[in-house]
PDB file of C-alpha atoms in Angstrom:
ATOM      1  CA  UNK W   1     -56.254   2.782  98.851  1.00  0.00           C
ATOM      2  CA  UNK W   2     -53.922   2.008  96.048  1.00  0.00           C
ATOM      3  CA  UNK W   3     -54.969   0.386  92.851  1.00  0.00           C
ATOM      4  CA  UNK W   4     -52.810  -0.825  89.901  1.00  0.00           C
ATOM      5  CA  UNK W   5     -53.795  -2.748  86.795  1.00  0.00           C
ATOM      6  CA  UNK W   6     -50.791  -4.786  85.055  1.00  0.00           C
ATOM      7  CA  UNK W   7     -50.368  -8.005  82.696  1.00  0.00           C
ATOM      8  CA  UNK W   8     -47.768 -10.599  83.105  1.00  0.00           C
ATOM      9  CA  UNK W   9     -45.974 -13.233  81.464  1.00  0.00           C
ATOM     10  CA  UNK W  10     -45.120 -16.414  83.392  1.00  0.00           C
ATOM     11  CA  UNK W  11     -42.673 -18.558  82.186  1.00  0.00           C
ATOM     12  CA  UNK W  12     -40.645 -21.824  84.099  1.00  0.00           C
ATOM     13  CA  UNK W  13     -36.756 -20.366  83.871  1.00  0.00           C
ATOM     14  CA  UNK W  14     -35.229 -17.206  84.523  1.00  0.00           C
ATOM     15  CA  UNK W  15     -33.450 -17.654  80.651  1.00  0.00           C
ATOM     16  CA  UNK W  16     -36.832 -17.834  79.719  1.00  0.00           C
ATOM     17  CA  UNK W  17     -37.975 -14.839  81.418  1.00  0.00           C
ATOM     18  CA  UNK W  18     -34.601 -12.755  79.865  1.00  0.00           C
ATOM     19  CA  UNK W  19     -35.228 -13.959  76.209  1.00  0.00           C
ATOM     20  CA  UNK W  20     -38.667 -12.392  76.489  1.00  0.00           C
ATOM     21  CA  UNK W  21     -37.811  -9.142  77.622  1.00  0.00           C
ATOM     22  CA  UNK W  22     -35.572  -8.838  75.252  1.00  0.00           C
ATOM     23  CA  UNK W  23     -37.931  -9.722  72.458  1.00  0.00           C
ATOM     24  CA  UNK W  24     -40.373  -7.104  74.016  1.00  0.00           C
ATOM     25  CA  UNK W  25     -37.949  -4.588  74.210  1.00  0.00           C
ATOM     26  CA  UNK W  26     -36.842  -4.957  70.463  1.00  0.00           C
ATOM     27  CA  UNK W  27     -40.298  -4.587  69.252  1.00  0.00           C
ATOM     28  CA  UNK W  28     -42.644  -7.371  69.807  1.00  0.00           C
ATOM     29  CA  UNK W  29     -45.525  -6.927  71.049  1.00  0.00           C
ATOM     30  CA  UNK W  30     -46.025  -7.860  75.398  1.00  0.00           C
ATOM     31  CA  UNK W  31     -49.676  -9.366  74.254  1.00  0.00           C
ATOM     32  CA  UNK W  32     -48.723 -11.682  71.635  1.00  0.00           C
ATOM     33  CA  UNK W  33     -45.535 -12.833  73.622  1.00  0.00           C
ATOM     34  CA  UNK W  34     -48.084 -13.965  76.692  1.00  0.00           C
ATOM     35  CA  UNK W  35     -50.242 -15.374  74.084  1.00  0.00           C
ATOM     36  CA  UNK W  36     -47.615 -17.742  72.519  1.00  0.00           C
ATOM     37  CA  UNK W  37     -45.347 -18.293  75.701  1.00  0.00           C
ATOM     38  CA  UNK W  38     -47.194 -17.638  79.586  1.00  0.00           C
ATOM     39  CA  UNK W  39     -47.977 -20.856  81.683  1.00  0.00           C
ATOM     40  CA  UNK W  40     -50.744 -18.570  83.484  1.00  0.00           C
ATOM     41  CA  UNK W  41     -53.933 -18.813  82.530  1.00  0.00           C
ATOM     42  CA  UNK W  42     -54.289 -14.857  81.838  1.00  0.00           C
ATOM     43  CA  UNK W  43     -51.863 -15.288  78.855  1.00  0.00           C
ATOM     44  CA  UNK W  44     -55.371 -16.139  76.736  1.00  0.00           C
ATOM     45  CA  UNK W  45     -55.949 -12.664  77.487  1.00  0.00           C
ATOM     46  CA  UNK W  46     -52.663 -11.054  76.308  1.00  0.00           C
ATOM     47  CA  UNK W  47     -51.561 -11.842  80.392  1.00  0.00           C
ATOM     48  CA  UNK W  48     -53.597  -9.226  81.831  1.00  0.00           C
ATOM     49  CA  UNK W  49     -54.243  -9.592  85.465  1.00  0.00           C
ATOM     50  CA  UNK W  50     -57.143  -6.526  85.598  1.00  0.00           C
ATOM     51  CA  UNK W  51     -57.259  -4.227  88.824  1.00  0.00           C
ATOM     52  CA  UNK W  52     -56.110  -5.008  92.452  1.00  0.00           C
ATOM     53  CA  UNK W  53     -54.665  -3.772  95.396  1.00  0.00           C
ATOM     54  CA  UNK W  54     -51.502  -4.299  97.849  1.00  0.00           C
ATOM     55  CA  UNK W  55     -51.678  -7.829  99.197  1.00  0.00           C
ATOM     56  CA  UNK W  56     -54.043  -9.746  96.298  1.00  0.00           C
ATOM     57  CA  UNK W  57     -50.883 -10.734  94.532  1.00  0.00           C
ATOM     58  CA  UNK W  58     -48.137 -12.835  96.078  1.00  0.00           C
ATOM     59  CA  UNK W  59     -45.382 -10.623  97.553  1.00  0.00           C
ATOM     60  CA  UNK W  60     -42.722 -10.258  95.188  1.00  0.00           C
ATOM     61  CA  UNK W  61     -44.862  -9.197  92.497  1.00  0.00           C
ATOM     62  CA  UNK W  62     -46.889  -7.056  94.369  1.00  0.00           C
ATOM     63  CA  UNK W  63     -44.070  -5.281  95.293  1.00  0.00           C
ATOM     64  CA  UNK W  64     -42.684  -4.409  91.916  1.00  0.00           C
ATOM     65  CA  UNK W  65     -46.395  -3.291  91.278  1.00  0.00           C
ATOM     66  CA  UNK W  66     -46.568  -1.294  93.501  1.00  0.00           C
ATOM     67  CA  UNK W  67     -43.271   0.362  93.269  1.00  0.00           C
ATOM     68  CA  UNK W  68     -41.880  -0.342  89.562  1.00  0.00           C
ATOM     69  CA  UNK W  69     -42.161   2.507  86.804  1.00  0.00           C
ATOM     70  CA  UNK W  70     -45.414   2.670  85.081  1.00  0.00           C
ATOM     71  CA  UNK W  71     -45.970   1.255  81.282  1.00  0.00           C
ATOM     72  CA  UNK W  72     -41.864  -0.210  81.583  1.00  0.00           C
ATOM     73  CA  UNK W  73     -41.723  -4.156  81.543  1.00  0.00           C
ATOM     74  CA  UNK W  74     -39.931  -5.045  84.486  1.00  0.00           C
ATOM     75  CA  UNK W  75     -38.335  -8.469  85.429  1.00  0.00           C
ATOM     76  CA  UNK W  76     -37.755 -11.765  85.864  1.00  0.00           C
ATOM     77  CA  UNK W  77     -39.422 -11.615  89.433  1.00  0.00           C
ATOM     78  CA  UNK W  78     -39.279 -14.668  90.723  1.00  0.00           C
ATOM     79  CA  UNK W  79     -42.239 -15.785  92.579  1.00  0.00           C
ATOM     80  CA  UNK W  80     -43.309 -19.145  94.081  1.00  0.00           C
ATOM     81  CA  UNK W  81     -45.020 -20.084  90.756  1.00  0.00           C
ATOM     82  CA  UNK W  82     -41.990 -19.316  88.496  1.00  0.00           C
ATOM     83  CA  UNK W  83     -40.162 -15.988  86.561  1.00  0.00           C
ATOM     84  CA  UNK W  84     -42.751 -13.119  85.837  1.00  0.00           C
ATOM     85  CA  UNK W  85     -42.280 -10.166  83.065  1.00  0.00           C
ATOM     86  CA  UNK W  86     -44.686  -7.513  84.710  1.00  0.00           C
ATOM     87  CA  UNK W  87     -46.311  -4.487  82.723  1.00  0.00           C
ATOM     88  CA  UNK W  88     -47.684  -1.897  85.426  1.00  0.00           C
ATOM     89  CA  UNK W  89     -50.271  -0.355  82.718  1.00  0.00           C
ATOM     90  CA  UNK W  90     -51.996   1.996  85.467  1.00  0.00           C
ATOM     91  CA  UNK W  91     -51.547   2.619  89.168  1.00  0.00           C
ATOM     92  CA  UNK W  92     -53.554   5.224  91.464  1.00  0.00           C
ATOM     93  CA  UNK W  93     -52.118   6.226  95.199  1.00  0.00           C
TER      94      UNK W  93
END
């Protein structure tokens, strides 16, 4: 069965979500932007989320998990619980 490990960043607006990215993308680091900025509870821990499989994650994310290019942030996703910057940091068929 397929396993992936990722992080995330959770933020309230989709704005939100973009400014982010493109901080990432210019250099900062995904950890420290969870830290100061995720409303999940995983941002304590740099926003990782650990190992799971299909269908432990709500749908939208677990798709982009499951699909999205390995060690690339990817996003917004929206999800029920608000815009998501996803890092897929491993994933195994």
């Amino acid at each position: 069965m397929a396993r992936a490990a990722a992080s995330h960043i959770l933020v309230a607006t989709e704005a939100e979500c973009v400014a982010l990215k493109n901080q990432i993308e210019a250099g900062a680091d995904f950890s420290e932007v969870a830290r100061a900025n995720s409303l999940c509870p995983s941002g304590n821990q740099g926003g990782r989320l650990g190992e799971f499989g299909p269908g432990q994650m709500v749908r939208e994310f677990d798709e982009v998990v499951f699909s999205g290019e390995v060690g690339k942030v990817l996003g917004p996703v929206k999800t029920q619980f608000g815009y998501h910057l996803i890092l897929i940091t491993s994933r195994t068929a």
